[in-house]
Amino acid sequence: MFLVFEIKHVNCILYTYRQMDKSLKINIFGASGAGTTTLGRTLAKYFDYPFLDSDTYYWKLTDPPFQIKHSPETRQGNLKRDFLSHSGVVLTGGMMSWGEGWESCFD
């Protein structure tokens, strides 16, 4: 299920889901600098869910950042472990190129 709504309706929709006591798996993606991380952190705090960022799993920690990628097996394994260990989670970053199955993991 995909939820598409205008910003002015966010509070109403979030309140409704919060009252339903339903755990959600939320994926937020957009262009670099579009605010996906900010929105993701805000939603995670609102729902009291863990916040995951796909960049953390995709890139090794380097200085400067974003220089060396984790292997596909490592990033898939680490993300699946963390993603599946929570009933509700907010994940930022595009997942469609990460392989089959991810697109059906989100509410």
mmCIF file with all atom_site columns, C-alpha atoms in Angstrom:
data_model
loop_
_atom_site.group_PDB
_atom_site.id
_atom_site.type_symbol
_atom_site.label_atom_id
_atom_site.label_alt_id
_atom_site.label_comp_id
_atom_site.label_asym_id
_atom_site.label_entity_id
_atom_site.label_seq_id
_atom_site.pdbx_PDB_ins_code
_atom_site.Cartn_x
_atom_site.Cartn_y
_atom_site.Cartn_z
_atom_site.occupancy
_atom_site.B_iso_or_equiv
_atom_site.pdbx_formal_charge
_atom_site.auth_seq_id
_atom_site.auth_comp_id
_atom_site.auth_asym_id
_atom_site.auth_atom_id
_atom_site.pdbx_PDB_model_num
ATOM 1   C CA . MET A 1 1   ? 0.000  0.000  0.000  1.00 0.00 ? 1   MET A CA 1
ATOM 2   C CA . PHE A 1 2   ? 1.352  3.416  -0.908 1.00 0.00 ? 2   PHE A CA 1
ATOM 3   C CA . LEU A 1 3   ? 0.247  6.553  0.888  1.00 0.00 ? 3   LEU A CA 1
ATOM 4   C CA . VAL A 1 4   ? 0.400  9.685  -1.208 1.00 0.00 ? 4   VAL A CA 1
ATOM 5   C CA . PHE A 1 5   ? -0.796 12.907 0.354  1.00 0.00 ? 5   PHE A CA 1
ATOM 6   C CA . GLU A 1 6   ? -0.185 16.598 0.468  1.00 0.00 ? 6   GLU A CA 1
ATOM 7   C CA . ILE A 1 7   ? 1.849  18.035 3.319  1.00 0.00 ? 7   ILE A CA 1
ATOM 8   C CA . LYS A 1 8   ? -1.196 19.787 4.827  1.00 0.00 ? 8   LYS A CA 1
ATOM 9   C CA . HIS A 1 9   ? -2.789 16.374 5.408  1.00 0.00 ? 9   HIS A CA 1
ATOM 10  C CA . VAL A 1 10  ? 0.236  14.751 7.077  1.00 0.00 ? 10  VAL A CA 1
ATOM 11  C CA . ASN A 1 11  ? -0.851 15.373 10.666 1.00 0.00 ? 11  ASN A CA 1
ATOM 12  C CA . CYS A 1 12  ? -4.308 13.923 10.065 1.00 0.00 ? 12  CYS A CA 1
ATOM 13  C CA . ILE A 1 13  ? -3.035 10.785 8.350  1.00 0.00 ? 13  ILE A CA 1
ATOM 14  C CA . LEU A 1 14  ? -0.248 10.186 10.868 1.00 0.00 ? 14  LEU A CA 1
ATOM 15  C CA . TYR A 1 15  ? -2.674 10.610 13.746 1.00 0.00 ? 15  TYR A CA 1
ATOM 16  C CA . THR A 1 16  ? -5.026 8.052  12.183 1.00 0.00 ? 16  THR A CA 1
ATOM 17  C CA . TYR A 1 17  ? -2.265 5.467  11.762 1.00 0.00 ? 17  TYR A CA 1
ATOM 18  C CA . ARG A 1 18  ? -0.923 6.099  15.241 1.00 0.00 ? 18  ARG A CA 1
ATOM 19  C CA . GLN A 1 19  ? -4.371 5.471  16.712 1.00 0.00 ? 19  GLN A CA 1
ATOM 20  C CA . MET A 1 20  ? -4.711 2.204  14.761 1.00 0.00 ? 20  MET A CA 1
ATOM 21  C CA . ASP A 1 21  ? -1.720 0.791  16.668 1.00 0.00 ? 21  ASP A CA 1
ATOM 22  C CA . LYS A 1 22  ? -0.442 -0.723 13.429 1.00 0.00 ? 22  LYS A CA 1
ATOM 23  C CA . SER A 1 23  ? 3.256  -1.085 12.775 1.00 0.00 ? 23  SER A CA 1
ATOM 24  C CA . LEU A 1 24  ? 4.376  0.309  9.440  1.00 0.00 ? 24  LEU A CA 1
ATOM 25  C CA . LYS A 1 25  ? 7.410  -0.243 7.262  1.00 0.00 ? 25  LYS A CA 1
ATOM 26  C CA . ILE A 1 26  ? 7.934  3.140  5.600  1.00 0.00 ? 26  ILE A CA 1
ATOM 27  C CA . ASN A 1 27  ? 10.332 3.926  2.736  1.00 0.00 ? 27  ASN A CA 1
ATOM 28  C CA . ILE A 1 28  ? 11.020 7.533  1.816  1.00 0.00 ? 28  ILE A CA 1
ATOM 29  C CA . PHE A 1 29  ? 13.096 8.329  -1.241 1.00 0.00 ? 29  PHE A CA 1
ATOM 30  C CA . GLY A 1 30  ? 13.876 11.370 -3.337 1.00 0.00 ? 30  GLY A CA 1
ATOM 31  C CA . ALA A 1 31  ? 16.653 13.371 -4.908 1.00 0.00 ? 31  ALA A CA 1
ATOM 32  C CA . SER A 1 32  ? 19.748 14.284 -2.908 1.00 0.00 ? 32  SER A CA 1
ATOM 33  C CA . GLY A 1 33  ? 19.017 17.326 -0.785 1.00 0.00 ? 33  GLY A CA 1
ATOM 34  C CA . ALA A 1 34  ? 15.228 16.927 -1.083 1.00 0.00 ? 34  ALA A CA 1
ATOM 35  C CA . GLY A 1 35  ? 14.744 16.394 2.657  1.00 0.00 ? 35  GLY A CA 1
ATOM 36  C CA . THR A 1 36  ? 14.165 12.647 2.755  1.00 0.00 ? 36  THR A CA 1
ATOM 37  C CA . THR A 1 37  ? 16.480 12.171 5.726  1.00 0.00 ? 37  THR A CA 1
ATOM 38  C CA . THR A 1 38  ? 14.846 15.025 7.639  1.00 0.00 ? 38  THR A CA 1
ATOM 39  C CA . LEU A 1 39  ? 11.360 13.687 6.925  1.00 0.00 ? 39  LEU A CA 1
ATOM 40  C CA . GLY A 1 40  ? 12.456 10.139 7.743  1.00 0.00 ? 40  GLY A CA 1
ATOM 41  C CA . ARG A 1 41  ? 13.937 11.123 11.099 1.00 0.00 ? 41  ARG A CA 1
ATOM 42  C CA . THR A 1 42  ? 10.796 13.120 11.922 1.00 0.00 ? 42  THR A CA 1
ATOM 43  C CA . LEU A 1 43  ? 8.468  10.215 11.092 1.00 0.00 ? 43  LEU A CA 1
ATOM 44  C CA . ALA A 1 44  ? 10.646 7.754  13.003 1.00 0.00 ? 44  ALA A CA 1
ATOM 45  C CA . LYS A 1 45  ? 10.517 9.992  16.055 1.00 0.00 ? 45  LYS A CA 1
ATOM 46  C CA . TYR A 1 46  ? 6.759  10.495 15.707 1.00 0.00 ? 46  TYR A CA 1
ATOM 47  C CA . PHE A 1 47  ? 6.039  6.755  15.473 1.00 0.00 ? 47  PHE A CA 1
ATOM 48  C CA . ASP A 1 48  ? 8.875  5.804  17.863 1.00 0.00 ? 48  ASP A CA 1
ATOM 49  C CA . TYR A 1 49  ? 10.396 3.587  15.151 1.00 0.00 ? 49  TYR A CA 1
ATOM 50  C CA . PRO A 1 50  ? 14.042 3.025  14.373 1.00 0.00 ? 50  PRO A CA 1
ATOM 51  C CA . PHE A 1 51  ? 15.432 5.169  11.557 1.00 0.00 ? 51  PHE A CA 1
ATOM 52  C CA . LEU A 1 52  ? 17.515 3.454  8.870  1.00 0.00 ? 52  LEU A CA 1
ATOM 53  C CA . ASP A 1 53  ? 19.286 5.180  5.985  1.00 0.00 ? 53  ASP A CA 1
ATOM 54  C CA . SER A 1 54  ? 20.232 3.071  2.954  1.00 0.00 ? 54  SER A CA 1
ATOM 55  C CA . ASP A 1 55  ? 23.456 5.086  2.545  1.00 0.00 ? 55  ASP A CA 1
ATOM 56  C CA . THR A 1 56  ? 24.663 3.629  5.848  1.00 0.00 ? 56  THR A CA 1
ATOM 57  C CA . TYR A 1 57  ? 24.388 0.140  4.364  1.00 0.00 ? 57  TYR A CA 1
ATOM 58  C CA . TYR A 1 58  ? 25.562 1.021  0.859  1.00 0.00 ? 58  TYR A CA 1
ATOM 59  C CA . TRP A 1 59  ? 28.743 2.942  1.694  1.00 0.00 ? 59  TRP A CA 1
ATOM 60  C CA . LYS A 1 60  ? 31.669 2.084  3.955  1.00 0.00 ? 60  LYS A CA 1
ATOM 61  C CA . LEU A 1 61  ? 32.637 4.711  6.514  1.00 0.00 ? 61  LEU A CA 1
ATOM 62  C CA . THR A 1 62  ? 35.423 6.729  4.898  1.00 0.00 ? 62  THR A CA 1
ATOM 63  C CA . ASP A 1 63  ? 36.844 10.226 5.164  1.00 0.00 ? 63  ASP A CA 1
ATOM 64  C CA . PRO A 1 64  ? 35.754 11.820 2.885  1.00 0.00 ? 64  PRO A CA 1
ATOM 65  C CA . PRO A 1 65  ? 32.466 9.882  2.829  1.00 0.00 ? 65  PRO A CA 1
ATOM 66  C CA . PHE A 1 66  ? 30.857 7.962  -0.035 1.00 0.00 ? 66  PHE A CA 1
ATOM 67  C CA . GLN A 1 67  ? 34.105 6.638  -1.538 1.00 0.00 ? 67  GLN A CA 1
ATOM 68  C CA . ILE A 1 68  ? 33.942 2.848  -1.109 1.00 0.00 ? 68  ILE A CA 1
ATOM 69  C CA . LYS A 1 69  ? 30.833 0.659  -1.494 1.00 0.00 ? 69  LYS A CA 1
ATOM 70  C CA . HIS A 1 70  ? 30.008 -2.390 0.601  1.00 0.00 ? 70  HIS A CA 1
ATOM 71  C CA . SER A 1 71  ? 29.609 -5.542 -1.458 1.00 0.00 ? 71  SER A CA 1
ATOM 72  C CA . PRO A 1 72  ? 26.004 -6.250 -2.513 1.00 0.00 ? 72  PRO A CA 1
ATOM 73  C CA . GLU A 1 73  ? 25.934 -9.309 -0.233 1.00 0.00 ? 73  GLU A CA 1
ATOM 74  C CA . THR A 1 74  ? 27.143 -7.319 2.786  1.00 0.00 ? 74  THR A CA 1
ATOM 75  C CA . ARG A 1 75  ? 24.752 -4.420 2.326  1.00 0.00 ? 75  ARG A CA 1
ATOM 76  C CA . GLN A 1 76  ? 21.780 -6.721 1.645  1.00 0.00 ? 76  GLN A CA 1
ATOM 77  C CA . GLY A 1 77  ? 22.557 -8.902 4.649  1.00 0.00 ? 77  GLY A CA 1
ATOM 78  C CA . ASN A 1 78  ? 23.084 -6.018 7.057  1.00 0.00 ? 78  ASN A CA 1
ATOM 79  C CA . LEU A 1 79  ? 19.988 -4.144 5.935  1.00 0.00 ? 79  LEU A CA 1
ATOM 80  C CA . LYS A 1 80  ? 17.775 -7.246 6.025  1.00 0.00 ? 80  LYS A CA 1
ATOM 81  C CA . ARG A 1 81  ? 18.991 -8.051 9.530  1.00 0.00 ? 81  ARG A CA 1
ATOM 82  C CA . ASP A 1 82  ? 18.161 -4.584 10.849 1.00 0.00 ? 82  ASP A CA 1
ATOM 83  C CA . PHE A 1 83  ? 14.966 -4.152 8.801  1.00 0.00 ? 83  PHE A CA 1
ATOM 84  C CA . LEU A 1 84  ? 13.457 -7.477 9.836  1.00 0.00 ? 84  LEU A CA 1
ATOM 85  C CA . SER A 1 85  ? 14.347 -7.101 13.514 1.00 0.00 ? 85  SER A CA 1
ATOM 86  C CA . HIS A 1 86  ? 11.687 -4.369 13.948 1.00 0.00 ? 86  HIS A CA 1
ATOM 87  C CA . SER A 1 87  ? 7.946  -4.498 13.389 1.00 0.00 ? 87  SER A CA 1
ATOM 88  C CA . GLY A 1 88  ? 7.909  -0.816 12.419 1.00 0.00 ? 88  GLY A CA 1
ATOM 89  C CA . VAL A 1 89  ? 10.731 1.083  10.732 1.00 0.00 ? 89  VAL A CA 1
ATOM 90  C CA . VAL A 1 90  ? 11.424 4.174  8.627  1.00 0.00 ? 90  VAL A CA 1
ATOM 91  C CA . LEU A 1 91  ? 13.996 3.643  5.879  1.00 0.00 ? 91  LEU A CA 1
ATOM 92  C CA . THR A 1 92  ? 15.251 6.434  3.641  1.00 0.00 ? 92  THR A CA 1
ATOM 93  C CA . GLY A 1 93  ? 16.789 5.906  0.233  1.00 0.00 ? 93  GLY A CA 1
ATOM 94  C CA . GLY A 1 94  ? 15.711 4.346  -3.032 1.00 0.00 ? 94  GLY A CA 1
ATOM 95  C CA . MET A 1 95  ? 15.472 0.564  -2.735 1.00 0.00 ? 95  MET A CA 1
ATOM 96  C CA . MET A 1 96  ? 14.265 -0.442 -6.197 1.00 0.00 ? 96  MET A CA 1
ATOM 97  C CA . SER A 1 97  ? 17.790 -1.146 -7.459 1.00 0.00 ? 97  SER A CA 1
ATOM 98  C CA . TRP A 1 98  ? 18.659 -3.291 -4.416 1.00 0.00 ? 98  TRP A CA 1
ATOM 99  C CA . GLY A 1 99  ? 17.121 -6.429 -5.850 1.00 0.00 ? 99  GLY A CA 1
ATOM 100 C CA . GLU A 1 100 ? 13.837 -8.255 -5.983 1.00 0.00 ? 100 GLU A CA 1
ATOM 101 C CA . GLY A 1 101 ? 11.630 -8.271 -2.953 1.00 0.00 ? 101 GLY A CA 1
ATOM 102 C CA . TRP A 1 102 ? 12.285 -4.865 -1.457 1.00 0.00 ? 102 TRP A CA 1
ATOM 103 C CA . GLU A 1 103 ? 9.392  -3.142 -3.205 1.00 0.00 ? 103 GLU A CA 1
ATOM 104 C CA . SER A 1 104 ? 6.917  -5.471 -1.465 1.00 0.00 ? 104 SER A CA 1
ATOM 105 C CA . CYS A 1 105 ? 8.395  -4.921 2.005  1.00 0.00 ? 105 CYS A CA 1
ATOM 106 C CA . PHE A 1 106 ? 6.822  -1.530 2.634  1.00 0.00 ? 106 PHE A CA 1
ATOM 107 C CA . ASP A 1 107 ? 3.328  -0.376 3.600  1.00 0.00 ? 107 ASP A CA 1
#
